[in-house]
Every structure is written in C-alpha cells, then in structure tokens.
GROMACS .gro file of C-alpha atoms in nm:
model
  426
    1UNK     CA    1   0.000   0.000   0.000
    2UNK     CA    2   0.105   0.361  -0.046
    3UNK     CA    3   0.188   0.582   0.251
    4UNK     CA    4  -0.148   0.756   0.210
    5UNK     CA    5  -0.332   0.423   0.212
    6UNK     CA    6  -0.135   0.305   0.515
    7UNK     CA    7  -0.229   0.619   0.707
    8UNK     CA    8  -0.594   0.589   0.608
    9UNK     CA    9  -0.601   0.226   0.726
   10UNK     CA   10  -0.432   0.317   1.054
   11UNK     CA   11  -0.691   0.592   1.112
   12UNK     CA   12  -0.968   0.336   1.068
   13UNK     CA   13  -0.804   0.108   1.327
   14UNK     CA   14  -0.768   0.402   1.566
   15UNK     CA   15  -1.135   0.498   1.537
   16UNK     CA   16  -1.210   0.376   1.891
   17UNK     CA   17  -1.316   0.525   2.221
   18UNK     CA   18  -0.976   0.645   2.341
   19UNK     CA   19  -1.109   0.728   2.688
   20UNK     CA   20  -1.237   0.374   2.745
   21UNK     CA   21  -1.031   0.183   3.007
   22UNK     CA   22  -0.983  -0.117   2.776
   23UNK     CA   23  -0.649  -0.293   2.742
   24UNK     CA   24  -0.744  -0.425   2.396
   25UNK     CA   25  -0.873  -0.121   2.209
   26UNK     CA   26  -0.546  -0.073   2.014
   27UNK     CA   27  -0.476  -0.439   1.939
   28UNK     CA   28  -0.549  -0.414   1.565
   29UNK     CA   29  -0.349  -0.093   1.530
   30UNK     CA   30  -0.056  -0.250   1.716
   31UNK     CA   31  -0.068  -0.554   1.489
   32UNK     CA   32  -0.071  -0.332   1.178
   33UNK     CA   33   0.227  -0.125   1.296
   34UNK     CA   34   0.411  -0.442   1.395
   35UNK     CA   35   0.359  -0.587   1.046
   36UNK     CA   36   0.486  -0.268   0.881
   37UNK     CA   37   0.800  -0.250   1.096
   38UNK     CA   38   0.875  -0.621   1.122
   39UNK     CA   39   0.843  -0.642   1.501
   40UNK     CA   40   0.602  -0.833   1.721
   41UNK     CA   41   0.276  -0.655   1.802
   42UNK     CA   42   0.351  -0.720   2.170
   43UNK     CA   43   0.652  -0.489   2.135
   44UNK     CA   44   0.438  -0.200   2.004
   45UNK     CA   45   0.288   0.023   2.274
   46UNK     CA   46   0.014   0.273   2.184
   47UNK     CA   47  -0.101   0.534   2.435
   48UNK     CA   48  -0.353   0.819   2.418
   49UNK     CA   49  -0.216   1.140   2.569
   50UNK     CA   50  -0.476   1.388   2.690
   51UNK     CA   51  -0.217   1.643   2.802
   52UNK     CA   52   0.151   1.679   2.726
   53UNK     CA   53   0.287   1.611   3.073
   54UNK     CA   54   0.120   1.268   3.081
   55UNK     CA   55   0.344   1.141   2.801
   56UNK     CA   56   0.656   1.137   3.011
   57UNK     CA   57   0.483   1.021   3.331
   58UNK     CA   58   0.259   0.754   3.180
   59UNK     CA   59   0.522   0.614   2.948
   60UNK     CA   60   0.796   0.586   3.207
   61UNK     CA   61   0.562   0.425   3.463
   62UNK     CA   62   0.395   0.178   3.227
   63UNK     CA   63   0.538  -0.172   3.214
   64UNK     CA   64   0.398  -0.204   2.859
   65UNK     CA   65   0.591   0.102   2.741
   66UNK     CA   66   0.911  -0.011   2.911
   67UNK     CA   67   0.890  -0.355   2.746
   68UNK     CA   68   0.816  -0.217   2.398
   69UNK     CA   69   1.043  -0.156   2.099
   70UNK     CA   70   0.852   0.158   1.999
   71UNK     CA   71   0.595   0.382   2.168
   72UNK     CA   72   0.324   0.537   1.949
   73UNK     CA   73   0.172   0.841   2.123
   74UNK     CA   74  -0.170   0.968   2.013
   75UNK     CA   75  -0.179   1.337   2.100
   76UNK     CA   76  -0.525   1.472   2.184
   77UNK     CA   77  -0.457   1.848   2.194
   78UNK     CA   78  -0.300   2.055   1.915
   79UNK     CA   79  -0.262   2.345   2.156
   80UNK     CA   80   0.029   2.177   2.335
   81UNK     CA   81   0.268   2.117   2.043
   82UNK     CA   82   0.577   2.259   2.215
   83UNK     CA   83   0.498   2.092   2.547
   84UNK     CA   84   0.430   1.762   2.371
   85UNK     CA   85   0.767   1.762   2.199
   86UNK     CA   86   0.942   1.849   2.526
   87UNK     CA   87   0.762   1.563   2.700
   88UNK     CA   88   0.852   1.322   2.417
   89UNK     CA   89   1.220   1.417   2.440
   90UNK     CA   90   1.209   1.377   2.816
   91UNK     CA   91   1.049   1.033   2.787
   92UNK     CA   92   1.309   0.909   2.537
   93UNK     CA   93   1.594   1.041   2.754
   94UNK     CA   94   1.450   0.870   3.064
   95UNK     CA   95   1.364   0.534   2.911
   96UNK     CA   96   1.569   0.498   2.591
   97UNK     CA   97   1.252   0.401   2.399
   98UNK     CA   98   1.186   0.553   2.052
   99UNK     CA   99   0.861   0.753   2.024
  100UNK     CA  100   0.644   0.810   1.715
  101UNK     CA  101   0.390   1.095   1.748
  102UNK     CA  102   0.045   1.118   1.585
  103UNK     CA  103  -0.200   1.406   1.621
  104UNK     CA  104  -0.555   1.498   1.510
  105UNK     CA  105  -0.663   1.825   1.351
  106UNK     CA  106  -0.939   1.861   1.611
  107UNK     CA  107  -1.124   1.654   1.872
  108UNK     CA  108  -1.408   1.568   1.631
  109UNK     CA  109  -1.180   1.437   1.358
  110UNK     CA  110  -1.100   1.069   1.304
  111UNK     CA  111  -0.793   1.155   1.096
  112UNK     CA  112  -0.450   1.120   1.255
  113UNK     CA  113  -0.136   1.280   1.115
  114UNK     CA  114   0.227   1.194   1.197
  115UNK     CA  115   0.421   1.485   1.349
  116UNK     CA  116   0.760   1.318   1.388
  117UNK     CA  117   0.946   1.109   1.639
  118UNK     CA  118   1.240   1.095   1.878
  119UNK     CA  119   1.512   0.835   1.928
  120UNK     CA  120   1.853   0.815   2.095
  121UNK     CA  121   2.166   0.844   1.882
  122UNK     CA  122   2.296   0.520   2.040
  123UNK     CA  123   1.983   0.321   1.942
  124UNK     CA  124   2.033   0.194   1.584
  125UNK     CA  125   1.741  -0.047   1.612
  126UNK     CA  126   1.504   0.230   1.725
  127UNK     CA  127   1.632   0.451   1.443
  128UNK     CA  128   1.552   0.173   1.197
  129UNK     CA  129   1.196   0.137   1.331
  130UNK     CA  130   1.129   0.511   1.307
  131UNK     CA  131   1.280   0.522   0.956
  132UNK     CA  132   1.037   0.250   0.851
  133UNK     CA  133   0.743   0.437   1.007
  134UNK     CA  134   0.849   0.757   0.831
  135UNK     CA  135   0.850   0.573   0.498
  136UNK     CA  136   0.524   0.386   0.554
  137UNK     CA  137   0.329   0.695   0.670
  138UNK     CA  138   0.521   0.974   0.491
  139UNK     CA  139   0.605   1.124   0.831
  140UNK     CA  140   0.841   1.411   0.915
  141UNK     CA  141   1.198   1.307   0.983
  142UNK     CA  142   1.277   1.191   1.335
  143UNK     CA  143   1.496   1.384   1.574
  144UNK     CA  144   1.791   1.202   1.730
  145UNK     CA  145   1.877   1.282   2.090
  146UNK     CA  146   2.242   1.258   2.194
  147UNK     CA  147   2.276   1.065   2.518
  148UNK     CA  148   2.473   1.225   2.799
  149UNK     CA  149   2.770   1.006   2.890
  150UNK     CA  150   2.699   1.030   3.263
  151UNK     CA  151   2.337   0.926   3.213
  152UNK     CA  152   2.444   0.635   2.995
  153UNK     CA  153   2.695   0.521   3.256
  154UNK     CA  154   2.439   0.543   3.538
  155UNK     CA  155   2.186   0.342   3.337
  156UNK     CA  156   2.449   0.084   3.247
  157UNK     CA  157   2.540   0.045   3.615
  158UNK     CA  158   2.175  -0.008   3.705
  159UNK     CA  159   2.154  -0.275   3.434
  160UNK     CA  160   2.467  -0.455   3.561
  161UNK     CA  161   2.336  -0.443   3.916
  162UNK     CA  162   2.025  -0.619   3.786
  163UNK     CA  163   2.255  -0.900   3.669
  164UNK     CA  164   2.410  -0.919   4.014
  165UNK     CA  165   2.743  -0.768   3.901
  166UNK     CA  166   2.843  -0.517   4.170
  167UNK     CA  167   3.139  -0.363   4.348
  168UNK     CA  168   3.492  -0.452   4.234
  169UNK     CA  169   3.369  -0.675   3.952
  170UNK     CA  170   3.172  -0.390   3.797
  171UNK     CA  171   3.454  -0.140   3.844
  172UNK     CA  172   3.707  -0.373   3.684
  173UNK     CA  173   3.481  -0.451   3.390
  174UNK     CA  174   3.400  -0.089   3.314
  175UNK     CA  175   3.747   0.055   3.377
  176UNK     CA  176   3.889  -0.078   3.053
  177UNK     CA  177   3.585  -0.015   2.835
  178UNK     CA  178   3.615   0.288   2.613
  179UNK     CA  179   3.245   0.336   2.536
  180UNK     CA  180   2.991   0.259   2.810
  181UNK     CA  181   2.708   0.381   2.585
  182UNK     CA  182   2.776   0.106   2.333
  183UNK     CA  183   2.760  -0.151   2.614
  184UNK     CA  184   2.421  -0.019   2.723
  185UNK     CA  185   2.281  -0.003   2.369
  186UNK     CA  186   2.391  -0.355   2.287
  187UNK     CA  187   2.277  -0.504   2.617
  188UNK     CA  188   1.922  -0.369   2.605
  189UNK     CA  189   1.871  -0.483   2.245
  190UNK     CA  190   1.911  -0.849   2.343
  191UNK     CA  191   1.636  -1.058   2.505
  192UNK     CA  192   1.871  -1.145   2.792
  193UNK     CA  193   1.960  -0.782   2.851
  194UNK     CA  194   1.596  -0.676   2.837
  195UNK     CA  195   1.496  -0.947   3.084
  196UNK     CA  196   1.774  -0.835   3.316
  197UNK     CA  197   1.659  -0.473   3.292
  198UNK     CA  198   1.302  -0.579   3.373
  199UNK     CA  199   1.431  -0.786   3.664
  200UNK     CA  200   1.628  -0.486   3.792
  201UNK     CA  201   1.315  -0.267   3.789
  202UNK     CA  202   1.112  -0.530   3.975
  203UNK     CA  203   1.395  -0.589   4.224
  204UNK     CA  204   1.421  -0.214   4.294
  205UNK     CA  205   1.047  -0.193   4.347
  206UNK     CA  206   1.063  -0.488   4.582
  207UNK     CA  207   1.329  -0.305   4.782
  208UNK     CA  208   1.100  -0.002   4.810
  209UNK     CA  209   0.806  -0.218   4.925
  210UNK     CA  210   1.033  -0.391   5.177
  211UNK     CA  211   1.154  -0.054   5.310
  212UNK     CA  212   0.796   0.070   5.346
  213UNK     CA  213   0.696  -0.254   5.521
  214UNK     CA  214   0.979  -0.204   5.766
  215UNK     CA  215   0.880   0.159   5.824
  216UNK     CA  216   0.516   0.081   5.909
  217UNK     CA  217   0.627  -0.152   6.189
  218UNK     CA  218   0.799   0.136   6.371
  219UNK     CA  219   0.581   0.350   6.603
  220UNK     CA  220   0.819   0.645   6.559
  221UNK     CA  221   0.757   0.669   6.180
  222UNK     CA  222   0.527   0.961   6.097
  223UNK     CA  223   0.280   1.032   5.822
  224UNK     CA  224   0.534   1.277   5.675
  225UNK     CA  225   0.804   1.005   5.669
  226UNK     CA  226   0.579   0.769   5.477
  227UNK     CA  227   0.468   1.040   5.235
  228UNK     CA  228   0.830   1.130   5.166
  229UNK     CA  229   0.925   0.766   5.105
  230UNK     CA  230   0.636   0.689   4.872
  231UNK     CA  231   0.682   1.008   4.670
  232UNK     CA  232   0.736   0.922   4.303
  233UNK     CA  233   0.646   0.555   4.352
  234UNK     CA  234   0.276   0.571   4.275
  235UNK     CA  235   0.282   0.228   4.108
  236UNK     CA  236   0.229   0.104   4.465
  237UNK     CA  237  -0.142   0.188   4.431
  238UNK     CA  238  -0.202  -0.049   4.138
  239UNK     CA  239  -0.251  -0.053   3.763
  240UNK     CA  240  -0.580   0.134   3.752
  241UNK     CA  241  -0.388   0.460   3.745
  242UNK     CA  242  -0.203   0.619   3.455
  243UNK     CA  243  -0.034   0.916   3.620
  244UNK     CA  244  -0.033   1.172   3.897
  245UNK     CA  245  -0.154   1.530   3.871
  246UNK     CA  246   0.114   1.798   3.875
  247UNK     CA  247  -0.126   2.002   4.090
  248UNK     CA  248  -0.203   1.896   4.446
  249UNK     CA  249  -0.485   2.148   4.459
  250UNK     CA  250  -0.755   2.114   4.193
  251UNK     CA  251  -1.018   2.308   4.388
  252UNK     CA  252  -0.949   2.628   4.586
  253UNK     CA  253  -0.875   2.564   4.957
  254UNK     CA  254  -0.831   2.185   4.914
  255UNK     CA  255  -0.483   2.034   4.906
  256UNK     CA  256  -0.460   1.660   4.833
  257UNK     CA  257  -0.181   1.422   4.926
  258UNK     CA  258  -0.180   1.231   4.596
  259UNK     CA  259  -0.428   1.308   4.312
  260UNK     CA  260  -0.404   1.018   4.064
  261UNK     CA  261  -0.541   0.989   3.708
  262UNK     CA  262  -0.753   0.682   3.640
  263UNK     CA  263  -0.748   0.505   3.303
  264UNK     CA  264  -1.077   0.676   3.210
  265UNK     CA  265  -0.931   1.022   3.285
  266UNK     CA  266  -1.111   1.074   3.615
  267UNK     CA  267  -0.943   1.177   3.941
  268UNK     CA  268  -0.875   0.946   4.236
  269UNK     CA  269  -0.758   1.117   4.554
  270UNK     CA  270  -0.529   0.927   4.789
  271UNK     CA  271  -0.521   1.057   5.147
  272UNK     CA  272  -0.222   0.927   5.343
  273UNK     CA  273  -0.231   0.895   5.719
  274UNK     CA  274   0.018   0.749   5.964
  275UNK     CA  275   0.074   0.378   6.017
  276UNK     CA  276   0.092   0.394   6.399
  277UNK     CA  277  -0.277   0.418   6.488
  278UNK     CA  278  -0.329   0.201   6.800
  279UNK     CA  279  -0.702   0.269   6.790
  280UNK     CA  280  -0.744   0.189   6.422
  281UNK     CA  281  -1.041  -0.016   6.537
  282UNK     CA  282  -1.193  -0.036   6.883
  283UNK     CA  283  -1.440  -0.255   7.062
  284UNK     CA  284  -1.799  -0.131   7.081
  285UNK     CA  285  -2.012  -0.368   7.284
  286UNK     CA  286  -1.941  -0.707   7.127
  287UNK     CA  287  -1.818  -0.579   6.788
  288UNK     CA  288  -1.516  -0.400   6.640
  289UNK     CA  289  -1.570  -0.066   6.472
  290UNK     CA  290  -1.327   0.180   6.305
  291UNK     CA  291  -1.173   0.427   6.547
  292UNK     CA  292  -1.205   0.804   6.562
  293UNK     CA  293  -0.900   0.873   6.342
  294UNK     CA  294  -1.045   0.658   6.064
  295UNK     CA  295  -1.373   0.852   6.078
  296UNK     CA  296  -1.185   1.183   6.068
  297UNK     CA  297  -0.979   1.078   5.767
  298UNK     CA  298  -1.290   0.958   5.583
  299UNK     CA  299  -1.468   1.284   5.672
  300UNK     CA  300  -1.176   1.474   5.518
  301UNK     CA  301  -1.209   1.267   5.198
  302UNK     CA  302  -1.588   1.324   5.196
  303UNK     CA  303  -1.531   1.700   5.202
  304UNK     CA  304  -1.282   1.676   4.915
  305UNK     CA  305  -1.531   1.481   4.702
  306UNK     CA  306  -1.818   1.714   4.792
  307UNK     CA  307  -1.612   2.019   4.683
  308UNK     CA  308  -1.515   1.845   4.359
  309UNK     CA  309  -1.882   1.764   4.292
  310UNK     CA  310  -1.993   2.122   4.361
  311UNK     CA  311  -1.707   2.317   4.201
  312UNK     CA  312  -1.569   2.057   3.962
  313UNK     CA  313  -1.775   2.155   3.657
  314UNK     CA  314  -1.668   2.519   3.663
  315UNK     CA  315  -1.305   2.432   3.742
  316UNK     CA  316  -1.302   2.174   3.463
  317UNK     CA  317  -1.415   2.444   3.219
  318UNK     CA  318  -1.143   2.674   3.351
  319UNK     CA  319  -0.874   2.408   3.308
  320UNK     CA  320  -0.985   2.317   2.955
  321UNK     CA  321  -0.982   2.684   2.856
  322UNK     CA  322  -0.615   2.680   2.953
  323UNK     CA  323  -0.535   2.362   2.762
  324UNK     CA  324  -0.552   2.124   3.063
  325UNK     CA  325  -0.783   1.825   3.034
  326UNK     CA  326  -0.905   1.721   3.380
  327UNK     CA  327  -1.217   1.512   3.433
  328UNK     CA  328  -1.335   1.618   3.780
  329UNK     CA  329  -1.676   1.453   3.762
  330UNK     CA  330  -1.760   1.197   4.032
  331UNK     CA  331  -1.409   1.152   4.166
  332UNK     CA  332  -1.321   0.875   4.410
  333UNK     CA  333  -1.091   0.858   4.712
  334UNK     CA  334  -0.880   0.613   4.909
  335UNK     CA  335  -0.766   0.661   5.267
  336UNK     CA  336  -0.447   0.475   5.359
  337UNK     CA  337  -0.420   0.452   5.736
  338UNK     CA  338  -0.287   0.235   6.014
  339UNK     CA  339  -0.129  -0.107   6.051
  340UNK     CA  340  -0.321  -0.390   6.224
  341UNK     CA  341   0.005  -0.496   6.390
  342UNK     CA  342  -0.016  -0.186   6.613
  343UNK     CA  343  -0.369  -0.266   6.734
  344UNK     CA  344  -0.386  -0.445   7.067
  345UNK     CA  345  -0.737  -0.524   7.185
  346UNK     CA  346  -0.717  -0.787   7.461
  347UNK     CA  347  -0.969  -1.055   7.537
  348UNK     CA  348  -1.281  -0.951   7.728
  349UNK     CA  349  -1.358  -1.219   7.984
  350UNK     CA  350  -1.674  -1.049   8.099
  351UNK     CA  351  -1.830  -1.068   7.752
  352UNK     CA  352  -1.644  -1.390   7.670
  353UNK     CA  353  -1.471  -1.229   7.371
  354UNK     CA  354  -1.127  -1.322   7.243
  355UNK     CA  355  -0.844  -1.081   7.159
  356UNK     CA  356  -0.872  -0.898   6.824
  357UNK     CA  357  -0.687  -1.079   6.544
  358UNK     CA  358  -0.566  -0.946   6.207
  359UNK     CA  359  -0.863  -1.116   6.041
  360UNK     CA  360  -1.109  -0.950   6.278
  361UNK     CA  361  -0.953  -0.607   6.216
  362UNK     CA  362  -0.964  -0.660   5.838
  363UNK     CA  363  -1.330  -0.761   5.862
  364UNK     CA  364  -1.415  -0.447   6.059
  365UNK     CA  365  -1.254  -0.230   5.790
  366UNK     CA  366  -1.422  -0.431   5.516
  367UNK     CA  367  -1.764  -0.392   5.677
  368UNK     CA  368  -1.704  -0.018   5.700
  369UNK     CA  369  -1.606   0.000   5.332
  370UNK     CA  370  -1.917  -0.190   5.227
  371UNK     CA  371  -2.130   0.107   5.334
  372UNK     CA  372  -1.941   0.361   5.118
  373UNK     CA  373  -1.960   0.390   4.740
  374UNK     CA  374  -1.679   0.636   4.649
  375UNK     CA  375  -1.435   0.611   4.939
  376UNK     CA  376  -1.227   0.313   5.045
  377UNK     CA  377  -1.021   0.268   5.360
  378UNK     CA  378  -0.704   0.060   5.318
  379UNK     CA  379  -0.443  -0.018   5.581
  380UNK     CA  380  -0.075   0.029   5.499
  381UNK     CA  381  -0.024  -0.344   5.552
  382UNK     CA  382  -0.291  -0.437   5.295
  383UNK     CA  383  -0.165  -0.178   5.045
  384UNK     CA  384   0.192  -0.307   5.058
  385UNK     CA  385   0.086  -0.672   5.052
  386UNK     CA  386  -0.109  -0.599   4.732
  387UNK     CA  387   0.195  -0.423   4.580
  388UNK     CA  388   0.410  -0.723   4.669
  389UNK     CA  389   0.168  -0.963   4.500
  390UNK     CA  390   0.150  -0.739   4.193
  391UNK     CA  391   0.530  -0.755   4.159
  392UNK     CA  392   0.516  -1.131   4.195
  393UNK     CA  393   0.261  -1.139   3.912
  394UNK     CA  394   0.493  -0.924   3.697
  395UNK     CA  395   0.775  -1.172   3.756
  396UNK     CA  396   0.561  -1.471   3.666
  397UNK     CA  397   0.404  -1.309   3.357
  398UNK     CA  398   0.747  -1.214   3.215
  399UNK     CA  399   0.914  -1.540   3.315
  400UNK     CA  400   1.155  -1.364   3.550
  401UNK     CA  401   1.063  -1.566   3.858
  402UNK     CA  402   1.212  -1.880   3.706
  403UNK     CA  403   1.537  -1.717   3.595
  404UNK     CA  404   1.692  -1.672   3.937
  405UNK     CA  405   1.645  -1.296   3.914
  406UNK     CA  406   1.708  -1.070   4.212
  407UNK     CA  407   1.337  -0.994   4.217
  408UNK     CA  408   1.246  -1.360   4.242
  409UNK     CA  409   1.484  -1.415   4.532
  410UNK     CA  410   1.361  -1.106   4.714
  411UNK     CA  411   1.000  -1.215   4.669
  412UNK     CA  412   1.063  -1.549   4.835
  413UNK     CA  413   1.220  -1.377   5.132
  414UNK     CA  414   0.965  -1.101   5.180
  415UNK     CA  415   0.627  -1.250   5.090
  416UNK     CA  416   0.416  -1.364   5.387
  417UNK     CA  417   0.359  -1.721   5.269
  418UNK     CA  418   0.220  -1.860   4.947
  419UNK     CA  419  -0.056  -1.604   4.902
  420UNK     CA  420  -0.243  -1.557   4.572
  421UNK     CA  421  -0.144  -1.271   4.344
  422UNK     CA  422  -0.297  -0.907   4.164
  423UNK     CA  423  -0.228  -0.340   3.675
  424UNK     CA  424   0.039  -0.171   3.796
  425UNK     CA  425   0.109   0.166   3.911
  426UNK     CA  426   0.230   0.336   3.814
   0.00000   0.00000   0.00000
C-alpha cells in the first residue's frame, strides 16, 4: 500500500473510544504497525495522551511502554505542540525508547497525522523502526537525541546491578571499556539484557516495598516520613492509574496528598495517614468498629469529594480553557491509614470475647467500606501486601521468577507465605 493508504487504514483502526479503560482497544493498530515495521505486536505500545505532561509520566511508569520496541503516542490536543515535543524528548531520555507521534486536527476528527518522532543516537534499532514508520506513513523526519555520557553510565550500572554484578567486579569490567554507551545499547537490544533490565526494575520496586513494610512496623515513623518515602512511587497503588496530577490542589482551599489519574481520565484522591494508629479499630459492645482517626480521615475525603462535585464543573471548564484536560466529575478517594500490627485489643472475659486478630480487624474495615460507594479505607499493611503480590505477578508473567532474578529471590524472602497474586502503578 502507499503511505497515504497506510495512514488511512491506521486511522480506521484508531477509530475507537480512546477514553475507554480497555487494554485491547489498540490491538489491531498494534498488529498493523508491527507488520509494517517487522516487530512483534507485543513490542508495540500505543497510548492516548490527553495532556503533554502525561506522556513522560505515563510512558515511564507503564510496564507495557518499558517492554516495547517503539511507543506510538496519540496526542489529543493541538494546543500543546511545544509541550508535547518536550515531554517526548524527556520520555526518550529517561527510558531509551523511541517515540512516534500522531495528532488529530481537532477533537471531532477521526484523521490522525504523523508529526515526527524521537530516538537516541545510540539506538540503531530504534532509528531503523522510526525510519520505517516515516516511509510507511510519509512522516516528518525523526529527531535524534544525543545521550549524555553520565546518564548512559548510570543506566548501564543499574543494568549490571540487575545481573548481580556489583562492586569490584563492575569497576574492573567498566574501567577498561572505552564506550559505556555502546555496552548499554547492545545489552538492552538483546532478550537477555531486556529481561535483566526488567528484573532490575522489579527488584528495585521490591526493595522499596520492603523498606515501606519495615517503616510501618515502627511507632516512631510519621505520616510525613511515609509520604516522603512513597513520593514518586505511585505504582504502589495499582494498575488502575495512569499518572499523577502535577497540581495537588484542583479546587481552591483543598490540598490533596496524591491526586491520581484513572485510566478513564477521572481523578482518584489518595489521602495518606500514619501507620501507627493504635485505635485503628476499637471494641464497641461485642463488635469491632473503626476508630475516631479513621472517621476523621474519611470525613476529610468526603469534604474533598463534595467540593469536587460542587465546584468541579466550573473548574473543569477553567482548566480546559487553559489547555488542561481534567475530568473532575464523580471523583473517588482512598484513605491509607494504620497497621493492624499496632492494634492491641485484649480478650474480654466479661463478655467472653477473644483478643482482636488481624482477620477480625480486616473484617471491621471491610464492613465499614461496604457502606461507602466512592471512598475506600485501606491499611498500609494491605496496600503493601497488594503491591508485593503485583510484583510477583509481573515476575511470573514475564518469566523472570524462574530465571533466578534478584526480584524472584527477594520475593521469596519477603512475601508472607504462598498467598495468591494481583495493573500496575504506576
């Protein structure tokens, strides 16, 4: 087919509901691009970008983007051309993945037009893929980004650490090598190197989860300490989220801990509280009920959601007028609070009641959640256990758990037994 026919066919395949939270909506388009470039469709990642800043955040936090050979970004807004290109450059510099950009004339149009791409100078394979896309879609020439030697060296070291090569061995190996960038480029182009890089990411995330698990056992750790530690690691909250808002305040007078973007573009507010809450639940007659601090935290989240419901429509119009696409309608919230390990409710001989167990505390929280439709209470212990299981799932789905990777070893040491497993975060 001619370049014009290829583009017309691609536009037909991309005529889908881009806001829909479906993992399969771009399957046909990915297959078509894979056929044109000679790579597997599983190595093509397509993402819809509603605002420029999301390109760098979403791409670098998506396991699909990090495993791909090329990222195809569908740009929603023409008003952010300069910001989009800055974000694309930033993404390529951070991840090393080539990016191909497509954009519509307006929001009502089903026609997409290529506006160029970005690739590292040390990535000959990525350059070849973009060259093929330029030919097949008559696209503007790509821009090649020179890689800073220090950045290349740091990334190479992270890769070698993922292989278990550290300390004197690493220093000796690198000391006599004249071009660290070539080492990095070659390593990540091979299946073994890519698997090692994936293993390194999972192992690092396991370390972060392990550090957080250690922190929540310490009564002296504050809410501020936990917030500082979790900053930038929003993948902990799961794969329903595609990014984090650059603004902590979306409504005047309200300041959120972590405002996340859901896959459908809506907002999910995460309110972080401390882990040392001895009265997370308390005994009321013969039952356990959430304690005062849980009610206060939920009340705070209720007020946030009420303000978003009341002022969200006007603020959404304001944001869109300034080129920012926020969907503030019917937001949801999660309160992360407490650790059941800090709760000590002894047996009550008078009522013939036993001491409160972890299961009883979890049931009390679950009963509380069952009465709320847009707010969920989660303990730090449950949040981190879910993150741990999600990483285990990543290992198993990529085959890393059977390769003796650092992540697989760490999982066996840290997981509390053979529990079942859980999309990402970011």
